XYZ file of C-alpha atoms in Angstrom:
560
model
C 99.209 103.314 57.078
C 101.179 100.324 58.242
C 100.385 96.779 57.158
C 101.082 93.995 59.647
C 100.524 90.312 59.021
C 98.928 88.094 61.665
C 99.591 84.346 61.556
C 97.881 82.443 64.378
C 99.343 79.064 65.271
C 97.105 76.011 65.299
C 97.879 75.437 68.979
C 96.794 78.918 69.975
C 93.590 78.781 67.955
C 92.710 75.324 69.243
C 92.893 76.691 72.789
C 90.290 79.334 71.952
C 86.543 78.803 72.225
C 85.054 76.860 69.364
C 87.286 77.608 66.372
C 89.101 75.436 63.832
C 92.417 76.818 62.515
C 92.811 77.863 58.900
C 94.899 80.523 57.165
C 94.710 84.056 58.579
C 94.978 87.379 56.769
C 95.871 90.713 58.385
C 94.404 94.113 57.612
C 95.799 97.642 57.689
C 95.658 99.628 60.891
C 93.538 102.785 60.519
C 95.768 105.842 60.390
C 93.518 107.809 62.729
C 94.186 105.671 65.753
C 97.143 107.657 67.159
C 95.732 111.125 66.747
C 92.194 110.488 67.935
C 92.805 107.824 70.583
C 95.716 109.555 72.323
C 93.985 112.913 72.121
C 90.816 111.485 73.651
C 92.724 109.839 76.502
C 94.706 112.987 77.274
C 91.583 115.143 77.089
C 89.778 112.868 79.559
C 92.776 112.955 81.912
C 92.939 116.745 81.728
C 89.218 117.045 82.448
C 89.576 114.847 85.523
C 92.446 116.998 86.792
C 90.588 120.230 86.048
C 87.770 119.099 88.301
C 90.222 118.743 91.207
C 91.360 122.323 91.871
C 91.703 123.641 95.434
C 92.098 127.315 96.331
C 92.848 129.343 99.430
C 93.011 133.077 98.594
C 95.626 135.450 99.976
C 92.982 137.046 102.224
C 93.080 133.912 104.367
C 96.772 134.399 105.154
C 97.402 134.703 108.885
C 100.220 137.098 109.828
C 102.208 136.967 113.028
C 104.494 139.822 114.023
C 107.357 139.186 116.435
C 106.878 139.356 120.190
C 104.805 142.538 119.901
C 101.924 140.756 118.166
C 98.958 140.173 120.425
C 97.355 137.689 118.001
C 97.568 136.617 114.339
C 95.621 138.807 111.932
C 94.386 138.444 108.367
C 96.634 139.775 105.638
C 93.783 141.915 104.318
C 94.045 143.999 107.469
C 97.808 143.853 107.634
C 98.259 147.547 107.138
C 95.714 148.534 109.771
C 96.436 149.776 113.252
C 96.758 146.189 114.532
C 100.160 145.836 112.898
C 102.874 146.789 115.318
C 106.593 147.069 115.522
C 108.853 146.385 112.589
C 106.122 144.411 110.794
C 104.762 147.614 109.323
C 107.727 147.543 106.945
C 106.259 144.452 105.172
C 102.572 144.892 105.815
C 101.593 143.216 102.535
C 103.252 139.837 103.152
C 100.744 137.155 102.044
C 100.407 134.018 99.923
C 97.645 132.810 97.628
C 97.481 129.024 97.230
C 96.026 127.135 94.276
C 96.563 123.379 94.066
C 95.708 121.090 91.157
C 95.654 117.317 91.301
C 97.847 116.022 88.486
C 98.147 112.263 89.008
C 96.648 109.604 91.260
C 98.716 110.844 94.231
C 100.400 113.947 92.829
C 99.557 117.647 92.968
C 100.941 120.874 91.563
C 100.911 123.798 93.990
C 100.980 127.429 92.784
C 102.028 129.771 95.605
C 101.583 133.441 94.693
C 103.868 135.164 97.177
C 103.222 138.861 97.743
C 105.825 140.904 99.618
C 106.085 144.655 99.974
C 109.848 144.887 100.417
C 112.946 143.680 98.608
C 114.276 141.623 101.492
C 114.705 137.823 101.546
C 111.585 135.798 102.341
C 111.830 132.113 103.173
C 108.982 129.930 101.854
C 108.372 126.693 103.789
C 105.903 124.190 102.320
C 104.539 121.565 104.697
C 102.819 118.934 102.559
C 100.919 117.480 105.479
C 102.484 114.028 105.163
C 105.699 114.667 107.053
C 107.513 116.037 103.993
C 108.596 119.685 103.576
C 110.216 121.867 100.929
C 111.900 125.257 101.290
C 112.438 128.030 98.738
C 113.520 131.673 98.907
C 112.261 134.805 97.162
C 113.226 138.465 97.356
C 110.171 139.994 95.729
C 106.601 139.151 94.698
C 106.744 135.868 92.800
C 104.692 132.865 91.678
C 106.254 129.616 92.844
C 105.215 126.275 91.337
C 105.933 123.136 93.326
C 105.087 119.478 92.694
C 104.608 116.714 95.220
C 103.537 113.073 95.247
C 101.851 111.835 98.402
C 102.573 108.385 99.768
C 98.833 107.648 99.794
C 95.596 108.825 98.239
C 93.137 110.877 100.286
C 92.875 114.330 101.809
C 95.914 116.326 102.891
C 96.393 119.777 104.436
C 99.162 121.738 102.721
C 100.548 124.698 104.683
C 102.816 127.435 103.314
C 104.656 129.717 105.735
C 106.461 132.899 104.660
C 109.192 134.209 106.971
C 110.623 137.724 106.600
C 113.312 137.731 109.298
C 114.489 141.252 108.489
C 111.059 142.628 109.344
C 110.217 140.144 112.113
C 107.016 138.821 110.498
C 105.599 135.496 109.291
C 102.556 134.793 107.116
C 100.819 131.415 106.875
C 98.095 130.025 104.620
C 96.755 126.480 104.194
C 94.725 124.626 101.590
C 92.931 121.278 101.857
C 93.671 119.068 98.847
C 92.502 115.648 97.694
C 94.384 113.429 95.301
C 92.759 112.195 92.098
C 93.199 108.519 92.883
C 90.691 106.280 94.634
C 91.077 102.801 96.062
C 88.744 99.835 95.981
C 86.695 98.379 98.802
C 84.909 95.090 98.082
C 81.207 94.980 98.915
C 79.066 91.936 99.510
C 77.085 91.545 96.266
C 73.933 93.587 96.935
C 71.043 94.687 94.756
C 70.645 98.489 94.675
C 68.006 98.637 91.922
C 65.263 96.308 90.713
C 62.489 98.024 88.797
C 60.407 94.825 88.968
C 60.143 94.789 92.770
C 60.669 98.393 93.818
C 64.221 98.075 95.149
C 65.800 101.450 94.591
C 62.565 103.403 94.751
C 60.607 102.410 91.649
C 58.539 99.355 90.718
C 57.927 100.369 87.108
C 59.985 99.725 83.959
C 62.148 102.535 82.634
C 60.293 104.250 79.801
C 61.825 104.901 76.363
C 64.729 107.338 76.788
C 63.828 107.577 80.467
C 66.366 107.602 83.304
C 66.640 105.386 86.372
C 68.544 106.908 89.287
C 70.594 104.570 91.476
C 71.529 105.768 94.954
C 75.158 104.766 95.612
C 76.872 107.154 98.062
C 75.381 106.673 101.528
C 73.466 103.543 100.458
C 74.018 100.002 101.778
C 77.148 100.959 103.710
C 78.807 102.738 100.786
C 80.406 105.994 102.002
C 79.119 109.351 100.811
C 82.501 110.200 99.271
C 82.552 107.195 96.928
C 84.008 108.321 93.589
C 83.031 105.318 91.447
C 81.106 102.081 91.837
C 81.365 98.572 90.406
C 77.834 97.729 89.259
C 76.527 94.729 87.391
C 73.663 96.110 85.296
C 71.117 93.639 83.936
C 68.460 94.376 81.319
C 65.340 92.219 81.721
C 62.687 91.625 79.032
C 63.146 94.818 76.999
C 60.259 95.654 74.658
C 62.592 96.690 71.824
C 66.277 96.746 70.957
C 68.608 99.448 72.257
C 71.276 100.100 74.856
C 71.764 101.403 78.402
C 74.201 104.200 79.184
C 75.503 104.631 82.748
C 76.939 107.968 83.857
C 77.381 110.116 86.984
C 74.387 112.140 88.080
C 74.618 115.856 87.369
C 76.627 115.445 84.167
C 75.670 115.465 80.512
C 74.550 112.162 79.046
C 77.518 110.698 77.118
C 77.389 108.994 73.745
C 78.862 105.768 75.133
C 77.024 102.507 75.876
C 77.239 99.897 78.639
C 74.612 97.240 77.896
C 73.285 96.449 74.409
C 70.141 94.364 73.953
C 67.454 93.169 71.572
C 63.750 92.812 72.308
C 62.999 90.144 74.898
C 66.639 89.571 75.844
C 67.907 89.336 79.428
C 71.539 90.442 79.396
C 73.982 91.737 82.055
C 77.136 93.793 81.793
C 79.611 94.898 84.428
C 80.292 98.630 84.725
C 82.641 100.834 86.716
C 80.898 104.172 86.632
C 81.758 107.491 88.341
C 79.388 108.585 91.110
C 77.803 112.038 90.886
C 78.303 114.731 93.510
C 74.868 113.884 94.944
C 75.811 110.218 95.350
C 73.774 108.928 92.383
C 74.476 107.077 89.158
C 71.989 107.445 86.296
C 70.995 104.798 83.751
C 69.318 106.007 80.565
C 67.225 103.619 78.463
C 68.130 104.404 74.866
C 65.450 102.332 73.198
C 61.888 102.772 71.950
C 60.411 100.383 74.509
C 60.093 99.964 78.259
C 62.812 97.979 80.027
C 63.306 96.566 83.518
C 66.727 97.152 85.069
C 68.703 95.496 87.867
C 71.854 96.980 89.414
C 74.031 94.907 91.764
C 77.011 96.435 93.587
C 80.179 94.397 94.210
C 82.477 97.197 95.379
C 83.237 100.904 95.307
C 86.140 103.309 94.967
C 86.847 106.052 97.507
C 89.766 108.262 98.605
C 90.307 106.069 101.673
C 93.996 105.234 102.035
C 93.106 102.015 103.878
C 91.294 100.576 100.845
C 92.955 98.415 98.183
C 94.975 99.413 95.155
C 94.917 97.476 91.881
C 97.466 95.225 90.222
C 96.747 94.449 86.563
C 97.859 91.131 85.121
C 98.194 89.604 81.713
C 94.976 87.549 81.469
C 95.342 83.904 82.526
C 92.863 81.043 82.915
C 92.103 79.444 86.288
C 89.045 77.354 85.350
C 87.675 75.620 82.274
C 85.144 72.889 82.948
C 85.566 71.592 79.391
C 89.165 70.535 80.091
C 88.824 69.766 83.803
C 90.742 72.842 84.932
C 89.332 74.097 88.232
C 86.278 71.820 88.075
C 85.482 68.525 86.336
C 82.853 68.498 83.619
C 79.821 70.730 83.179
C 78.663 72.457 86.345
C 75.380 70.861 87.417
C 72.277 72.985 87.797
C 71.713 74.497 91.254
C 75.268 73.578 92.281
C 78.341 75.515 93.408
C 82.066 74.982 92.917
C 84.977 76.805 94.526
C 88.205 78.193 93.093
C 91.461 79.026 94.825
C 92.430 82.554 93.800
C 95.122 83.591 96.304
C 98.426 82.009 95.318
C 97.142 81.017 91.894
C 99.340 82.148 89.020
C 100.513 85.733 89.519
C 98.025 86.407 92.354
C 99.831 86.602 95.724
C 99.072 84.038 98.425
C 97.912 86.617 100.978
C 96.549 90.141 101.240
C 94.168 89.914 98.260
C 90.780 91.507 99.010
C 89.107 91.124 95.608
C 89.852 89.715 92.184
C 88.944 90.965 88.701
C 87.712 88.164 86.432
C 86.160 87.460 83.090
C 83.594 84.678 83.471
C 82.238 82.839 80.427
C 79.347 80.394 80.126
C 79.270 78.087 77.117
C 77.083 75.179 75.986
C 74.435 75.593 78.716
C 71.639 73.060 78.392
C 69.021 75.481 79.654
C 68.463 79.122 80.589
C 69.774 80.471 83.874
C 72.425 82.588 85.529
C 75.757 82.382 87.366
C 76.456 84.029 90.707
C 80.059 84.670 91.785
C 80.634 85.328 95.499
C 83.325 85.018 98.196
C 83.837 81.715 99.975
C 82.457 81.423 103.487
C 79.198 83.153 102.529
C 75.862 81.973 101.218
C 75.058 82.763 97.599
C 73.446 86.223 97.363
C 70.300 86.942 95.389
C 72.264 88.622 92.601
C 73.553 87.476 89.214
C 76.740 88.007 87.215
C 76.129 86.149 83.949
C 72.662 85.476 82.496
C 72.293 82.994 79.646
C 69.857 81.016 77.536
C 70.156 77.444 76.293
C 73.102 76.940 73.936
C 74.440 80.470 74.363
C 78.087 81.433 74.864
C 78.265 84.655 76.857
C 80.877 86.374 79.034
C 80.822 89.082 81.664
C 83.439 90.919 83.661
C 83.239 90.270 87.408
C 84.857 91.908 90.434
C 84.328 89.699 93.476
C 85.569 89.832 97.073
C 87.905 86.997 98.046
C 87.092 84.907 101.119
C 89.420 84.745 104.124
C 90.736 81.422 102.768
C 91.644 83.030 99.430
C 88.801 81.344 97.542
C 85.692 82.323 95.596
C 82.553 80.376 94.735
C 80.597 80.146 91.487
C 77.000 78.943 91.547
C 75.046 77.761 88.518
C 71.540 79.056 89.214
C 70.051 77.209 86.232
C 68.296 73.842 86.496
C 70.542 72.421 83.796
C 74.329 71.996 83.532
C 76.670 74.412 81.760
C 80.366 74.799 81.052
C 82.122 77.632 82.881
C 85.412 79.369 82.019
C 87.171 81.818 84.368
C 90.059 84.151 83.428
C 91.900 86.387 85.920
C 92.813 89.920 84.777
C 93.903 91.540 88.057
C 93.468 91.810 91.807
C 93.005 94.349 94.599
C 95.087 94.476 97.764
C 96.369 97.055 100.286
C 99.863 96.469 98.904
C 98.897 97.224 95.288
C 100.172 100.624 94.187
C 97.767 101.675 91.421
C 94.690 103.686 92.332
C 91.706 104.440 90.151
C 90.933 107.734 88.425
C 87.386 107.852 87.030
C 86.858 109.917 83.891
C 83.816 111.078 82.025
C 82.667 108.217 79.750
C 84.658 108.750 76.554
C 84.490 107.010 73.196
C 88.053 106.194 72.094
C 87.490 104.131 68.973
C 84.614 103.280 66.653
C 85.599 101.382 63.527
C 82.232 102.169 61.944
C 83.214 105.822 61.603
C 86.081 104.841 59.309
C 84.308 101.832 57.807
C 87.281 99.840 58.990
C 86.148 96.618 60.727
C 88.614 94.269 62.380
C 89.227 91.384 60.002
C 88.988 87.771 61.100
C 92.037 86.614 63.125
C 93.351 90.180 62.995
C 93.786 92.741 65.758
C 93.358 96.447 66.355
C 96.212 97.986 68.345
C 95.630 101.212 70.248
C 98.398 103.193 72.053
C 96.337 104.288 75.064
C 99.210 105.234 77.393
C 102.179 105.421 75.068
C 105.101 106.982 76.924
C 103.367 106.991 80.327
C 104.523 103.996 82.410
C 102.612 105.210 85.479
C 99.284 104.151 83.920
C 98.922 100.405 84.522
C 95.420 99.626 83.207
C 92.321 101.123 81.602
C 88.676 100.467 82.386
C 87.053 100.041 78.980
C 83.709 98.952 77.645
C 84.363 97.021 74.451
C 81.529 96.338 72.017
C 81.427 94.297 68.827
C 78.675 95.013 66.318
C 77.760 94.135 62.729
C 79.394 90.766 63.314
C 79.721 88.709 60.131
C 80.155 85.363 61.905
C 80.753 83.791 65.310
C 83.829 84.592 67.356
C 85.287 86.029 70.515
C 87.371 89.058 71.465
C 90.619 88.915 73.405
C 92.102 92.098 74.885
C 95.755 92.019 75.950
C 98.842 94.267 76.225
C 101.097 94.488 73.184
C 104.872 93.983 73.636
C 105.565 96.407 70.776
C 105.832 100.152 71.244
C 103.966 102.656 69.118
C 107.301 103.753 67.657
C 107.983 100.195 66.498
C 104.661 100.139 64.657
C 105.493 103.442 63.017
C 108.921 102.347 61.819
C 107.570 98.902 60.818
C 109.830 96.917 63.167
C 106.957 95.593 65.310
C 106.665 91.816 65.588
C 103.349 89.981 65.661
C 102.158 89.492 69.258
C 100.725 86.196 70.448
C 97.203 86.525 71.871
C 96.663 84.878 75.268
C 94.441 81.869 75.857
C 91.586 83.943 77.259
C 88.448 85.665 76.044
C 86.615 88.859 76.957
C 83.373 88.594 75.007
C 81.710 86.124 72.659
C 79.280 86.618 69.790
C 77.395 84.958 66.973
C 76.610 86.391 63.552
C 74.553 89.596 63.626
C 74.891 90.215 67.374
C 75.921 93.397 69.168
C 77.740 92.378 72.358
C 79.462 94.591 74.974
C 81.659 93.706 77.937
C 83.728 95.594 80.482
C 87.477 95.066 80.187
C 90.096 96.042 82.755
C 92.907 96.146 80.219
C 96.532 95.987 81.330
C 98.893 98.389 79.563
C 101.795 95.957 79.888
C 105.235 97.481 79.372
C 104.493 99.671 76.340
C 101.042 101.201 76.867
C 99.800 99.668 73.624
C 96.683 97.461 73.939
C 95.542 94.893 71.389
C 91.940 93.956 70.581
C 91.966 90.555 68.850
C 89.118 89.311 66.686
C 89.536 85.561 67.245
C 86.747 84.734 64.801
C 87.220 84.109 61.095
C 84.895 86.890 59.925
C 85.147 90.639 60.251
C 83.440 92.657 62.969
C 83.192 96.302 63.924
C 84.758 97.361 67.246
C 83.738 100.142 69.639
C 85.901 101.070 72.650
C 84.673 103.398 75.433
C 86.814 104.538 78.383
C 85.477 105.028 81.922
C 88.732 105.511 83.821
C 92.264 104.262 84.368
C 94.612 103.025 87.099
C 97.739 105.013 87.911
C 100.536 104.099 90.335
C 102.015 107.591 91.050
């Protein structure tokens, strides 16, 4: 194990939410984090790729014999009477194609070439995007070729074998689809409300029951949507527990998305894969009934015209406590606007949606916040629900208005402070596309009885050595909290190798927060975590008391 010491400056701590600086003490990093975390990430990646295999058997090969051929014929009948002329000397010429998606836009193509003679055969691969490759064989052989498409989506790959000595060609094609998906913003819309019957049911979800949410083909969302950005809200649960979101038709995972106690109304943003039938399922893992709301703000699909993602180091664009973005507490039933395009690292044009972390603190009464694009009226959805005096955060993905602005409405009757941090944006010019994975638990400090100490951090090498991965979609949860605090997730400038050889230097956490808690609470929040330049991600406990940390992965962004 490696011991690293964390010393937080008074200026940094003073910029955080509600803490007074004192001395800080670091704790050892658990030794399991490399083996289990990296293995879990790689296993999830491999499973995603395994699900994207495309096959066209050799029997589908179409053969054409010189000028004597009346029409192309299947390779399976190549030796029959239909074969004429010199082609009979290579009657078995055929190719079996098996393609596997390997990265967001990359595939590996296995071409099993079968030839009945020892004469040269030219192999031409047309990737369907204007690019071609050529190889040569002289006997039956398995060729493996790799290609990266310029864009995500479906492509037709065609392989043509040419045996000039025997005056015959053989062609086979396979339809492939890249792993990556791009994001299309959606006007905030409610897809499920078990209180009113939206989504097909007007009854609470029973203990360990499942609510099915129609996504693909619903409310303008295409049938081929691969994942959806949903804000899930638990309303008036009868007992404590958690909600798990997962794609329909798959096994229920052991991860969690929304944690709650009896009587609590609490939201949490999710990016969840969509099942083959177009549904997402929400299981109520508690011993009491619970009402559920699900609001969509966007979806991912293999459409090349949709937006890619650019992850950013978190930065603050609004803090009503200091006058940044808006002056003073936001009055009840009022709305304020924020300029997103051109702010900080966000470009001035071309941005279709922005990824935020929105925090409410010191509200004088119960209520909710709604985040929506400028130029539109506030929808009947919510992003952050709160009670009087509570500090609570939620991840938000919101479309950006044509003027580059967004609006935030305080739906309470009383004022509240609002803090907004930017973590990334979507645009047609952004290179990274999203690859959903099966919900996967990457880290649970309870298993090792190794909580994150106060003012310490847990560093996890999620994409060590893979610069193509730019961000991870994670659900982070703190539990067994020993005091109040907040969590900050940020890329680490140190490499994993530097931690191993003990040359790593203490990072400085950014002036942002991802989730807030008080003593004894269990609090989750979605985090779109940038991998920075090293692939190592830090999870900072900015409180003074220890807390346990749980990290679940739902997918990642990849630029190749």
